[in-house]
Amino acid sequence: MSLSVASSTTAAATKVSAQRKVRPKLALKRVLLYVSLWVAFVWSVFPFYWMIATSLRAKADIFRRPPSIVPQGITLQNYVDLLVSAHFWRFAMNSLILTLSVTLISVFISVTAGYAMARHRFKGSVMLPLFMLYGQMFPPVLLLIPFYVQLRYLGWLDSLYGLIPVYLSYMLPLCVWLMRGFFSQVPHSLEDAARMDGCTRWQAFWKVILPMAQPGIVAVATWVMIHSWNEFLYASTFILSEKNRTLPLGLSKLIGQYTTDWGVLMAGGVVTAAPIVLVFFFLQKHLVAGVGGGAVKG
Amino acid sequence: MTIARAPRPLRLRPTWSSVFETGLGARVYPYLMVFPAVLLVLGVVVYPVLSGISWSFYDVTLRKLNSGSFTFVGFKNFERVFADPVFVRASINTLVWVILNVVAQLGLGLALALLLHRPVRGIGFFRSGILVPWVVPSVVAVLTWRWMYDPSVGIVNEMLVRLGIIDSYRPWLGDTATSLYAVTVESIWKGTPFVMLLLLAALQLVPRSILEAASMDGASGWRKLWYVILPQIRVSFAIAAVLTFILTVNNFNAIWLMTEGGPLNSSEILFTLAYKYGFQRFDLGLASAVATMLFVGLVIATTLYLKLMQAREAD
């Protein structure tokens, strides 16, 4: 009995010593892991921090040389300057109207198309989705010139509603493709059950399938919103007058030929980025669930 | 005497959508549902692409367009483009820009994905932070970097001086030797998190049993990475590479808002060159020629991408 106890304690002792031998190596690995995580974190977040820090500095502090990493004092003056300038609200309104209309149109149109492609067999039901994916890859520079000429011809140049079809050109194809993916995850049997219970095709789609596919729809809508809100190339080419500028365009025009008010510019950057960052972090789970396809229990 | 009431046949309230239940209506139904999308895509994607390509064969400037007197010139626009020394410069720059971006974003993205893959304490915090560059709107990100590169009070200069890498402040974006690389750093910063996300998703699909088997057989960390993990995620890796390629070729904002392709075309890529031909010289034919060449390259890349997608689905 005592012998067995002794042997078990020696066994435990050798085990402990073996762990001791391993431990420094493990600890070193752990330290290395956290050091590299922190390096990646600082590298990723620092420009974001720098934007916010600059926006909260007084003018003298911004142009102090050498620059200090931590602001000397915090002031909201840059935000006040930005928000009282009449144009800022105009730009924000323009961005909002444009984003909402593009989102509504592309979601409505891609919902029906995506559903039909996922559910029904018809001529082109195989080729069409692939074609949509191709449409997404067309380089904007090739579309730019035909759009310019077309909008000029229609007299839609320099107008917000002229930008709507342009934005649809690079949103819609991928929307349809994504929607098709979400609808194909909704089980067939559900629709069949609804039809057996007497729903017409449309009712089954509207009352049964759409609610099931809702996470996917939210994901696609968010994706469109983020991209229309951020779009710069088309807006900067087709919008000529100041009153029709969107937020990213208005922001870029704050860069002066000789001097730039970086405090106000960075404040504008914070205000432009804020809705996107908020939407992303609030919907993160939802978006991942929608994209990951875990939204529907099959 | 009771009147035997025949039970009324059970009938649904007819709705307008009953039309689609039988016959012609049922056959037309799916076409009706895809019709708006197809019409819009034909109008805003297919037609512009075709007219863009056809214009690369016309001698057309904005003035000639107004008077309506533009002529077919065959491949003359392409000849003029090839004769332009700026085009050669832009092609080389595009090559450098694409290679640096793709290699760095894939390398860093893979490293980050491997780092964030393990379940250690606080990983959610690090993951959210590392996704920040991807979430920030591209115009905002580019302008912030432009401010950080400022030649007189930029934080990048100050940090490099303090680290002892340079002796004095430099105009990173205003120097022909550094402008392209300075923009590339921003582009890598912005693009890496997306690659990381793609690869992280792939890593999470690698079956645990395979890794355990490898560990049992005594494979070290590096060998496990090279012989087990990488072959498992190779298709996702290739997809990430093609997507990064497409996004980099089409990345206009970074270059335009930091340097406009300058100074002296030192950071000009084909995209910005086509833009300048079209909207500064208003030579639409020349711009379309450059755009068409880019288009061909991208179509090849896209085809590759779709093939890879199908390969993944088949796996």
Coordinates of C-alpha atoms in Angstrom, one line a residue:
Chain A
M1 CA 0.0 0.0 0.0
S2 CA 2.6 2.5 1.1
L3 CA 4.8 1.3 -1.7
S4 CA 2.1 2.0 -4.3
V5 CA 1.5 5.4 -2.8
A6 CA 5.2 6.1 -3.0
S7 CA 5.4 4.9 -6.6
S8 CA 2.4 7.1 -7.6
T9 CA 4.0 10.2 -5.9
T10 CA 7.2 9.6 -7.8
A11 CA 5.2 9.2 -11.0
A12 CA 3.5 12.5 -10.2
A13 CA 6.9 14.1 -9.5
T14 CA 8.3 13.0 -12.8
K15 CA 5.2 14.3 -14.5
V16 CA 5.6 17.6 -12.9
S17 CA 9.3 17.8 -13.8
A18 CA 8.4 16.9 -17.4
Q19 CA 5.8 19.8 -17.4
R20 CA 8.4 22.1 -16.0
K21 CA 10.7 21.3 -18.9
V22 CA 7.9 22.0 -21.4
R23 CA 6.6 25.1 -19.7
P24 CA 9.2 27.7 -20.6
K25 CA 8.8 26.7 -24.3
L26 CA 5.1 26.9 -24.0
A27 CA 5.3 30.2 -22.1
L28 CA 7.6 31.7 -24.8
K29 CA 5.1 30.6 -27.5
R30 CA 2.3 32.2 -25.6
V31 CA 4.3 35.5 -25.2
L32 CA 5.2 35.4 -28.9
L33 CA 1.5 34.8 -29.8
Y34 CA 0.3 37.8 -27.8
V35 CA 3.1 40.0 -29.0
S36 CA 2.2 39.3 -32.7
L37 CA -1.5 39.7 -31.9
W38 CA -0.8 43.1 -30.4
V39 CA 1.5 44.1 -33.3
A40 CA -1.3 43.2 -35.8
F41 CA -3.9 45.0 -33.6
V42 CA -1.9 48.2 -33.4
W43 CA -1.0 48.2 -37.1
S44 CA -4.7 47.8 -38.0
V45 CA -6.2 50.2 -35.5
F46 CA -3.6 53.0 -35.4
P47 CA -4.7 54.9 -38.6
F48 CA -8.3 54.8 -37.2
Y49 CA -7.0 56.1 -33.9
W50 CA -5.0 58.8 -35.6
M51 CA -8.1 60.0 -37.5
I52 CA -10.1 60.3 -34.3
A53 CA -7.2 61.9 -32.4
T54 CA -6.6 64.5 -35.2
S55 CA -10.3 65.3 -35.3
L56 CA -10.2 66.2 -31.6
R57 CA -7.2 68.4 -31.7
A58 CA -7.0 72.2 -31.8
K59 CA -5.5 73.7 -34.9
A60 CA -2.2 74.6 -33.2
D61 CA -1.9 71.1 -31.9
I62 CA -2.5 69.5 -35.3
F63 CA 0.4 71.4 -37.0
R64 CA 2.8 71.2 -34.0
R65 CA 6.1 69.8 -35.0
P66 CA 7.0 67.1 -34.1
P67 CA 3.5 65.6 -33.8
S68 CA 2.7 63.9 -30.5
I69 CA 0.9 60.6 -30.4
V70 CA -1.5 61.7 -27.6
P71 CA -3.5 65.0 -28.1
Q72 CA -2.4 67.9 -25.8
G73 CA -6.0 68.8 -25.2
I74 CA -9.3 67.7 -26.5
T75 CA -11.7 70.1 -28.4
L76 CA -14.8 69.6 -30.4
Q77 CA -14.1 72.7 -32.5
N78 CA -13.5 70.7 -35.7
Y79 CA -16.9 69.0 -35.4
V80 CA -18.6 72.3 -34.8
D81 CA -16.9 73.8 -37.8
L82 CA -17.9 70.8 -39.9
L83 CA -21.5 70.6 -38.8
V84 CA -22.3 74.3 -39.0
S85 CA -21.1 74.5 -42.6
A86 CA -24.3 74.3 -44.6
H87 CA -22.9 72.0 -47.1
F88 CA -22.2 69.1 -44.8
W89 CA -25.9 68.4 -44.1
R90 CA -26.6 68.7 -47.8
F91 CA -23.9 66.1 -48.6
A92 CA -25.2 63.8 -45.9
M93 CA -28.7 64.1 -47.2
N94 CA -27.6 63.3 -50.7
S95 CA -25.7 60.3 -49.6
L96 CA -28.7 59.1 -47.5
I97 CA -31.2 59.5 -50.3
L98 CA -29.0 57.8 -52.8
T99 CA -28.1 54.9 -50.5
L100 CA -31.7 54.3 -49.6
S101 CA -33.0 54.3 -53.1
V102 CA -30.3 52.1 -54.5
T103 CA -30.8 49.7 -51.6
L104 CA -34.6 49.5 -51.9
I105 CA -34.5 49.0 -55.7
S106 CA -31.8 46.4 -55.7
V107 CA -33.3 44.4 -52.8
F108 CA -36.8 44.4 -54.4
I109 CA -35.5 43.3 -57.8
S110 CA -32.9 40.8 -56.6
V111 CA -35.4 39.1 -54.2
T112 CA -37.7 38.0 -56.9
A113 CA -35.0 37.1 -59.4
G114 CA -32.9 35.2 -56.8
Y115 CA -36.0 33.3 -55.7
A116 CA -37.0 32.3 -59.3
M117 CA -33.4 31.2 -60.1
A118 CA -33.2 29.1 -56.9
R119 CA -36.6 27.5 -57.2
H120 CA -37.8 27.2 -60.8
R121 CA -36.4 25.5 -63.8
F122 CA -36.7 27.6 -66.9
K123 CA -34.7 28.5 -69.9
G124 CA -31.5 30.1 -68.7
S125 CA -31.9 29.2 -65.0
V126 CA -28.4 27.8 -65.0
M127 CA -26.6 30.3 -67.2
L128 CA -28.2 33.4 -65.7
P129 CA -26.7 33.2 -62.2
L130 CA -23.2 32.6 -63.6
F131 CA -23.7 35.5 -65.9
M132 CA -24.7 37.7 -62.9
L133 CA -21.4 36.8 -61.2
Y134 CA -19.5 37.8 -64.3
G135 CA -21.4 41.1 -64.4
Q136 CA -19.9 41.9 -61.0
M137 CA -16.4 41.5 -62.3
F138 CA -16.6 44.0 -65.1
P139 CA -14.1 46.8 -64.5
P140 CA -15.7 50.1 -63.6
V141 CA -13.3 51.9 -65.9
L142 CA -14.8 50.3 -68.9
L143 CA -18.3 51.2 -67.9
L144 CA -17.4 54.8 -66.9
I145 CA -17.2 56.2 -70.4
P146 CA -20.4 54.7 -71.9
F147 CA -22.2 55.8 -68.7
Y148 CA -20.8 59.3 -69.0
V149 CA -21.9 59.6 -72.6
Q150 CA -25.3 58.1 -71.9
L151 CA -26.0 60.3 -68.9
R152 CA -25.0 63.3 -70.9
Y153 CA -27.3 62.3 -73.7
L154 CA -30.2 61.9 -71.3
G155 CA -29.4 65.1 -69.5
W156 CA -28.9 63.2 -66.2
L157 CA -25.3 64.2 -65.7
D158 CA -24.8 66.0 -62.4
S159 CA -27.9 64.6 -60.8
L160 CA -28.5 62.2 -58.0
Y161 CA -31.1 60.2 -59.9
G162 CA -28.6 59.8 -62.7
L163 CA -26.4 57.9 -60.3
I164 CA -29.0 55.4 -59.3
P165 CA -28.8 53.2 -62.5
V166 CA -25.0 53.6 -62.4
Y167 CA -24.8 52.3 -58.8
L168 CA -27.3 49.5 -59.7
S169 CA -24.8 48.3 -62.4
Y170 CA -22.3 47.3 -59.8
M171 CA -24.7 46.3 -57.0
L172 CA -27.4 44.3 -58.7
P173 CA -25.6 41.4 -60.2
L174 CA -23.9 40.3 -57.0
C175 CA -27.2 40.9 -55.1
V176 CA -29.0 38.5 -57.4
W177 CA -26.2 36.0 -57.0
L178 CA -26.2 36.2 -53.2
M179 CA -30.0 36.1 -53.0
R180 CA -30.1 33.0 -55.1
G181 CA -27.8 31.4 -52.6
F182 CA -30.0 32.3 -49.6
F183 CA -33.2 31.1 -51.3
S184 CA -31.7 27.8 -52.3
Q185 CA -31.1 27.1 -48.6
V186 CA -34.8 27.4 -47.7
P187 CA -36.1 23.9 -47.8
H188 CA -38.4 22.9 -50.7
S189 CA -40.7 21.1 -48.3
L190 CA -41.8 24.3 -46.6
E191 CA -43.1 25.8 -49.8
D192 CA -44.8 22.5 -50.7
A193 CA -46.5 22.4 -47.4
A194 CA -47.7 26.0 -47.8
R195 CA -49.1 25.2 -51.2
M196 CA -50.8 22.1 -49.9
D197 CA -52.5 24.3 -47.3
G198 CA -53.9 26.3 -50.2
C199 CA -51.5 29.2 -50.7
T200 CA -51.1 30.4 -54.2
R201 CA -47.5 30.6 -55.5
W202 CA -47.3 34.3 -54.6
Q203 CA -48.7 33.8 -51.1
A204 CA -46.3 31.0 -50.4
F205 CA -43.4 33.2 -51.6
W206 CA -44.6 36.2 -49.7
K207 CA -45.8 34.7 -46.4
V208 CA -43.5 31.6 -46.0
I209 CA -40.4 31.9 -48.1
L210 CA -39.6 35.6 -47.6
P211 CA -39.7 35.5 -43.8
M212 CA -37.5 32.4 -43.9
A213 CA -34.9 34.1 -46.1
Q214 CA -35.0 37.3 -44.0
P215 CA -31.4 37.0 -42.6
G216 CA -30.1 36.7 -46.1
I217 CA -32.1 39.7 -47.2
V218 CA -30.8 41.8 -44.3
A219 CA -27.2 40.7 -45.2
V220 CA -27.6 41.7 -48.8
A221 CA -29.3 45.0 -48.0
T222 CA -26.5 45.9 -45.6
W223 CA -23.9 45.0 -48.1
V224 CA -25.6 47.3 -50.7
M225 CA -26.0 50.1 -48.2
I226 CA -22.3 50.0 -47.2
H227 CA -21.1 50.0 -50.8
S228 CA -23.4 52.8 -52.0
W229 CA -22.5 55.0 -49.0
N230 CA -18.8 54.5 -49.7
E231 CA -18.8 54.8 -53.5
F232 CA -16.5 57.5 -54.8
L233 CA -15.4 56.9 -58.5
Y234 CA -18.7 57.3 -60.2
A235 CA -19.9 60.1 -57.9
S236 CA -16.7 62.1 -58.5
T237 CA -16.9 61.7 -62.3
F238 CA -20.6 62.4 -62.8
I239 CA -21.4 64.9 -60.1
L240 CA -20.1 68.3 -61.1
S241 CA -21.9 70.9 -58.9
E242 CA -21.3 71.3 -55.2
K243 CA -24.9 70.9 -54.1
N244 CA -25.1 67.4 -55.5
R245 CA -22.0 66.0 -53.9
T246 CA -22.2 62.8 -51.7
L247 CA -20.3 62.6 -48.4
P248 CA -17.1 60.8 -49.7
L249 CA -16.9 63.3 -52.6
G250 CA -17.5 66.3 -50.3
L251 CA -14.8 64.9 -48.1
S252 CA -12.3 64.5 -50.9
K253 CA -12.9 68.1 -52.0
L254 CA -11.8 69.3 -48.6
I255 CA -8.2 68.6 -49.8
G256 CA -6.9 72.0 -50.8
Q257 CA -4.4 72.8 -53.5
Y258 CA -2.0 74.5 -51.0
T259 CA -3.4 74.1 -47.5
T260 CA -5.8 71.5 -46.1
D261 CA -7.7 71.8 -42.8
W262 CA -6.9 68.3 -41.6
G263 CA -8.8 68.7 -38.4
V264 CA -12.1 69.3 -40.1
L265 CA -11.3 66.7 -42.8
M266 CA -10.7 64.1 -40.2
A267 CA -13.8 65.1 -38.3
G268 CA -15.7 64.6 -41.6
G269 CA -14.0 61.2 -41.9
V270 CA -15.2 60.1 -38.5
V271 CA -18.8 61.2 -39.2
T272 CA -18.7 59.4 -42.6
A273 CA -17.3 56.2 -41.2
A274 CA -19.5 56.2 -38.0
P275 CA -22.7 54.8 -39.6
I276 CA -20.8 52.1 -41.4
V277 CA -18.8 51.1 -38.4
L278 CA -21.9 51.1 -36.2
V279 CA -23.9 49.1 -38.7
F280 CA -21.1 46.6 -39.0
F281 CA -20.6 46.0 -35.3
F282 CA -24.3 45.8 -34.5
L283 CA -25.1 43.5 -37.3
Q284 CA -21.8 41.5 -37.2
K285 CA -23.5 38.3 -35.9
H286 CA -26.4 38.7 -38.2
L287 CA -24.2 39.3 -41.3
V288 CA -22.0 36.4 -40.5
A289 CA -25.0 34.2 -39.9
G290 CA -26.6 35.3 -43.2
V291 CA -23.4 34.9 -45.2
G292 CA -22.4 31.7 -43.5
G293 CA -25.7 30.1 -44.4
G294 CA -26.5 29.1 -40.8
A295 CA -29.7 31.2 -41.0
V296 CA -32.0 28.5 -42.0
K297 CA -32.4 25.2 -40.3
G298 CA -32.7 22.6 -43.0
Chain B
M1 CA -89.5 19.0 -43.9
T2 CA -85.9 20.0 -44.0
I3 CA -84.0 21.1 -47.0
A4 CA -80.9 18.9 -47.3
R5 CA -78.3 21.5 -47.9
A6 CA -75.6 20.2 -50.1
P7 CA -72.2 21.1 -48.5
R8 CA -70.7 23.9 -50.4
P9 CA -67.5 22.8 -52.0
L10 CA -64.5 24.1 -50.0
R11 CA -63.1 26.9 -52.1
L12 CA -60.3 29.4 -51.4
R13 CA -61.0 33.0 -51.8
P14 CA -59.7 33.7 -55.3
T15 CA -56.8 36.3 -55.3
W16 CA -55.2 38.1 -58.1
S17 CA -52.3 35.8 -58.0
S18 CA -54.4 32.7 -58.8
V19 CA -53.7 33.6 -62.4
F20 CA -50.3 32.1 -62.0
E21 CA -51.6 28.7 -60.8
T22 CA -52.3 27.0 -64.1
G23 CA -51.7 27.0 -67.8
L24 CA -49.8 29.9 -69.4
G25 CA -49.7 31.8 -66.1
A26 CA -47.7 29.1 -64.4
R27 CA -45.3 28.9 -67.2
V28 CA -44.7 32.6 -67.4
Y29 CA -44.3 33.0 -63.7
P30 CA -40.6 32.4 -63.3
Y31 CA -39.8 34.6 -66.3
L32 CA -41.8 37.4 -64.8
M33 CA -39.9 37.2 -61.6
V34 CA -36.5 37.4 -63.2
F35 CA -37.5 39.9 -65.9
P36 CA -36.9 43.2 -64.0
A37 CA -33.4 42.0 -63.0
V38 CA -32.5 40.8 -66.4
L39 CA -33.7 43.9 -68.1
L40 CA -31.8 46.2 -65.7
V41 CA -28.6 44.2 -66.0
L42 CA -28.9 44.3 -69.8
G43 CA -29.4 48.0 -69.7
V44 CA -26.8 49.0 -67.1
V45 CA -24.1 46.3 -67.5
V46 CA -24.2 44.6 -70.9
Y47 CA -25.0 47.5 -73.1
P48 CA -22.4 49.8 -71.6
V49 CA -19.7 47.1 -71.7
L50 CA -20.4 46.4 -75.4
S51 CA -20.5 50.1 -76.3
G52 CA -17.3 50.6 -74.3
I53 CA -15.5 47.9 -76.2
S54 CA -16.8 49.1 -79.6
W55 CA -15.7 52.7 -78.9
S56 CA -12.1 51.6 -78.6
F57 CA -12.2 51.2 -82.4
Y58 CA -13.5 54.7 -83.0
D59 CA -11.7 58.0 -83.2
V60 CA -13.9 59.8 -80.7
T61 CA -13.3 62.8 -78.5
L62 CA -15.8 64.8 -76.5
R63 CA -15.9 67.5 -79.2
K64 CA -16.4 65.0 -82.0
L65 CA -19.1 63.3 -80.0
N66 CA -21.0 66.6 -79.7
S67 CA -20.8 67.2 -83.4
G68 CA -21.6 63.5 -84.1
S69 CA -18.7 63.1 -86.5
F70 CA -16.7 60.2 -85.2
T71 CA -15.1 57.6 -87.5
F72 CA -14.2 53.9 -87.3
V73 CA -10.4 53.6 -87.2
G74 CA -9.8 49.9 -86.5
F75 CA -6.9 49.2 -84.1
K76 CA -5.4 52.7 -84.4
N77 CA -6.3 53.6 -80.8
F78 CA -4.4 50.6 -79.6
E79 CA -1.4 51.6 -81.7
R80 CA -1.5 55.1 -80.2
V81 CA -1.7 53.7 -76.7
F82 CA 1.3 51.4 -77.3
A83 CA 3.3 54.3 -78.6
D84 CA 2.7 56.4 -75.5
P85 CA 5.7 56.1 -73.1
V86 CA 3.3 56.8 -70.2
F87 CA 1.4 53.6 -71.1
V88 CA 4.6 51.6 -70.8
R89 CA 5.3 53.2 -67.5
A90 CA 1.7 52.6 -66.3
S91 CA 1.9 48.9 -67.3
I92 CA 5.1 48.3 -65.4
N93 CA 3.6 50.1 -62.4
T94 CA 0.4 48.0 -62.6
L95 CA 2.5 44.9 -62.6
V96 CA 4.5 46.0 -59.5
W97 CA 1.3 47.3 -57.8
V98 CA -0.6 44.0 -58.4
I99 CA 2.3 41.7 -57.5
L100 CA 3.2 43.6 -54.3
N101 CA -0.5 43.8 -53.2
V102 CA -1.4 40.2 -53.9
V103 CA 1.7 38.7 -52.4
A104 CA 1.6 40.9 -49.3
Q105 CA -2.1 40.6 -48.7
L106 CA -2.1 36.9 -49.1
G107 CA 1.0 36.4 -46.9
L108 CA -0.2 38.7 -44.2
G109 CA -3.8 37.5 -44.5
L110 CA -2.7 33.9 -44.0
A111 CA -0.5 34.8 -41.1
L112 CA -3.3 36.7 -39.4
A113 CA -5.8 33.9 -40.1
L114 CA -3.5 31.4 -38.5
L115 CA -3.0 33.7 -35.5
L116 CA -6.7 34.4 -35.0
H117 CA -7.7 30.8 -35.6
R118 CA -6.6 29.5 -32.1
P119 CA -9.0 29.9 -29.3
V120 CA -7.1 32.0 -26.8
R121 CA -8.3 34.5 -24.3
G122 CA -9.4 37.8 -25.8
I123 CA -9.3 36.6 -29.4
G124 CA -12.6 38.4 -30.1
F125 CA -11.1 41.7 -29.2
F126 CA -8.1 41.2 -31.5
R127 CA -10.3 40.0 -34.3
S128 CA -12.6 43.0 -34.1
G129 CA -9.6 45.3 -34.1
I130 CA -7.9 43.6 -37.0
L131 CA -11.1 44.0 -39.1
V132 CA -11.1 47.8 -38.6
P133 CA -9.3 48.6 -41.9
W134 CA -11.9 46.6 -43.8
V135 CA -14.8 48.4 -42.2
V136 CA -13.6 51.9 -42.6
P137 CA -14.9 53.5 -45.9
S138 CA -12.1 53.5 -48.5
V139 CA -12.2 57.3 -49.1
V140 CA -11.9 58.0 -45.4
A141 CA -9.0 55.4 -45.0
V142 CA -7.1 56.9 -48.0
L143 CA -7.4 60.5 -46.8
T144 CA -6.3 59.4 -43.3
W145 CA -3.2 57.8 -44.7
R146 CA -2.5 60.9 -46.9
W147 CA -2.6 62.9 -43.7
M148 CA -0.3 60.4 -41.9
Y149 CA 2.2 60.7 -44.8
D150 CA 2.2 64.5 -44.5
P151 CA 5.8 65.7 -45.4
S152 CA 6.0 68.3 -42.6
V153 CA 3.9 67.0 -39.6
G154 CA 3.0 63.4 -40.6
I155 CA 3.1 60.8 -38.0
V156 CA 4.7 58.3 -40.3
N157 CA 7.8 60.5 -40.7
E158 CA 7.9 61.1 -37.0
M159 CA 7.8 57.4 -36.1
L160 CA 10.4 56.4 -38.7
V161 CA 12.7 59.2 -37.4
R162 CA 12.2 58.0 -33.8
L163 CA 12.9 54.4 -34.8
G164 CA 16.1 55.6 -36.5
I165 CA 15.1 54.4 -39.9
I166 CA 15.4 57.8 -41.6
D167 CA 17.2 60.9 -40.5
S168 CA 14.8 63.6 -41.7
Y169 CA 11.2 63.9 -42.8
R170 CA 10.5 62.9 -46.4
P171 CA 7.6 63.6 -48.8
W172 CA 6.7 60.0 -49.3
L173 CA 3.9 60.7 -51.7
G174 CA 5.7 63.6 -53.5
D175 CA 8.8 61.6 -54.4
T176 CA 8.9 59.7 -57.6
A177 CA 11.0 57.0 -56.0
T178 CA 8.5 56.2 -53.2
S179 CA 5.0 57.3 -54.2
L180 CA 3.9 54.0 -55.6
Y181 CA 5.2 52.0 -52.6
A182 CA 3.6 54.5 -50.2
V183 CA 0.2 54.0 -51.8
T184 CA 0.8 50.2 -51.8
V185 CA 1.3 50.2 -48.0
E186 CA -2.1 51.8 -47.6
S187 CA -3.7 49.3 -50.0
I188 CA -2.2 46.4 -48.2
W189 CA -3.4 47.7 -44.9
K190 CA -6.9 48.1 -46.3
G191 CA -7.1 44.8 -48.1
T192 CA -5.5 42.3 -45.8
P193 CA -8.4 41.9 -43.3
F194 CA -10.7 40.7 -46.1
V195 CA -8.2 38.0 -47.2
M196 CA -7.9 37.1 -43.5
L197 CA -11.6 36.6 -43.3
L198 CA -11.8 34.4 -46.3
L199 CA -8.9 32.2 -45.1
L200 CA -10.2 32.1 -41.6
A201 CA -13.5 30.7 -42.8
A202 CA -11.5 28.1 -44.8
L203 CA -9.4 27.2 -41.8
Q204 CA -12.4 26.6 -39.7
L205 CA -13.6 24.0 -42.1
V206 CA -10.4 21.9 -41.8
P207 CA -11.4 18.8 -40.0
R208 CA -9.9 18.6 -36.5
S209 CA -9.2 14.9 -36.9
I210 CA -6.7 15.5 -39.7
L211 CA -4.7 17.9 -37.5
E212 CA -4.8 15.5 -34.6
A213 CA -3.6 12.7 -36.8
A214 CA -0.7 14.8 -38.0
S215 CA 0.2 15.7 -34.4
M216 CA 0.0 12.0 -33.4
D217 CA 2.4 11.2 -36.2
G218 CA 4.8 13.8 -34.7
A219 CA 4.5 16.6 -37.3
S220 CA 5.9 19.9 -36.1
G221 CA 4.1 23.2 -36.4
W222 CA 5.7 24.2 -39.7
R223 CA 5.4 20.8 -41.3
K224 CA 1.7 20.6 -40.2
L225 CA 1.2 24.0 -41.8
W226 CA 2.9 23.1 -45.1
Y227 CA 1.8 19.5 -45.5
V228 CA -1.7 19.4 -43.9
I229 CA -3.3 22.9 -43.5
L230 CA -2.2 24.5 -46.8
P231 CA -3.3 21.6 -49.0
Q232 CA -6.7 21.6 -47.2
I233 CA -7.3 25.3 -47.9
R234 CA -5.7 25.6 -51.3
V235 CA -8.8 26.3 -53.2
S236 CA -9.9 29.0 -50.8
F237 CA -6.4 30.4 -51.0
A238 CA -6.6 30.5 -54.8
I239 CA -10.0 32.2 -54.7
A240 CA -8.6 34.8 -52.3
A241 CA -5.7 35.4 -54.7
V242 CA -7.9 36.0 -57.7
L243 CA -10.3 38.2 -55.8
T244 CA -7.4 40.3 -54.5
F245 CA -6.1 40.5 -58.0
I246 CA -9.4 41.9 -59.3
L247 CA -9.8 44.3 -56.4
T248 CA -6.3 45.6 -56.8
V249 CA -6.5 46.2 -60.5
N250 CA -9.8 48.1 -59.9
N251 CA -8.5 50.0 -56.9
F252 CA -8.9 53.6 -58.0
N253 CA -9.5 55.4 -54.8
A254 CA -6.1 54.8 -53.2
I255 CA -4.0 56.1 -56.0
W256 CA -6.3 58.8 -57.2
L257 CA -6.9 60.4 -53.7
M258 CA -3.2 60.2 -52.6
T259 CA -1.2 61.0 -55.7
E260 CA -3.5 61.2 -58.8
G261 CA -0.9 58.9 -60.4
G262 CA 1.9 61.5 -59.9
P263 CA 4.4 62.8 -59.4
L264 CA 5.5 62.5 -63.1
N265 CA 3.4 59.3 -63.6
S266 CA 5.5 57.5 -61.0
S267 CA 2.4 55.9 -59.4
E268 CA 0.2 55.7 -62.6
I269 CA -1.6 52.5 -63.1
L270 CA -3.6 51.5 -66.1
F271 CA -6.9 52.4 -64.4
T272 CA -5.8 55.9 -63.6
L273 CA -4.3 56.3 -67.0
A274 CA -7.5 55.3 -68.7
Y275 CA -9.3 57.8 -66.4
K276 CA -7.0 60.6 -67.4
Y277 CA -7.3 59.8 -71.1
G278 CA -11.0 59.9 -70.8
F279 CA -11.7 62.7 -68.3
Q280 CA -8.7 65.0 -68.6
R281 CA -7.8 64.7 -72.3
F282 CA -11.4 63.8 -73.2
D283 CA -10.1 61.3 -75.8
L284 CA -12.8 58.7 -75.2
G285 CA -11.5 56.3 -77.9
L286 CA -8.0 56.1 -76.3
A287 CA -9.5 55.6 -72.8
S288 CA -11.8 52.8 -74.1
A289 CA -8.8 51.1 -75.7
V290 CA -6.9 50.9 -72.3
A291 CA -10.1 49.9 -70.5
T292 CA -10.8 47.1 -73.0
M293 CA -7.3 45.7 -72.4
L294 CA -7.9 45.8 -68.7
F295 CA -11.3 44.2 -69.3
V296 CA -9.7 41.2 -71.2
G297 CA -7.3 40.7 -68.4
L298 CA -10.1 40.7 -65.8
V299 CA -12.3 38.4 -67.8
I300 CA -9.5 35.8 -67.8
A301 CA -9.0 36.3 -64.1
T302 CA -12.8 36.0 -63.5
T303 CA -13.0 32.8 -65.5
L304 CA -10.2 31.4 -63.4
Y305 CA -12.1 32.4 -60.3
L306 CA -15.3 30.7 -61.4
K307 CA -13.5 27.5 -62.3
L308 CA -12.0 27.6 -58.8
M309 CA -15.4 28.2 -57.2
Q310 CA -16.7 25.1 -59.0
A311 CA -13.7 23.1 -57.9
R312 CA -14.5 24.0 -54.3
E313 CA -18.1 23.1 -54.6
A314 CA -17.0 19.8 -56.1
D315 CA -14.6 19.1 -53.2

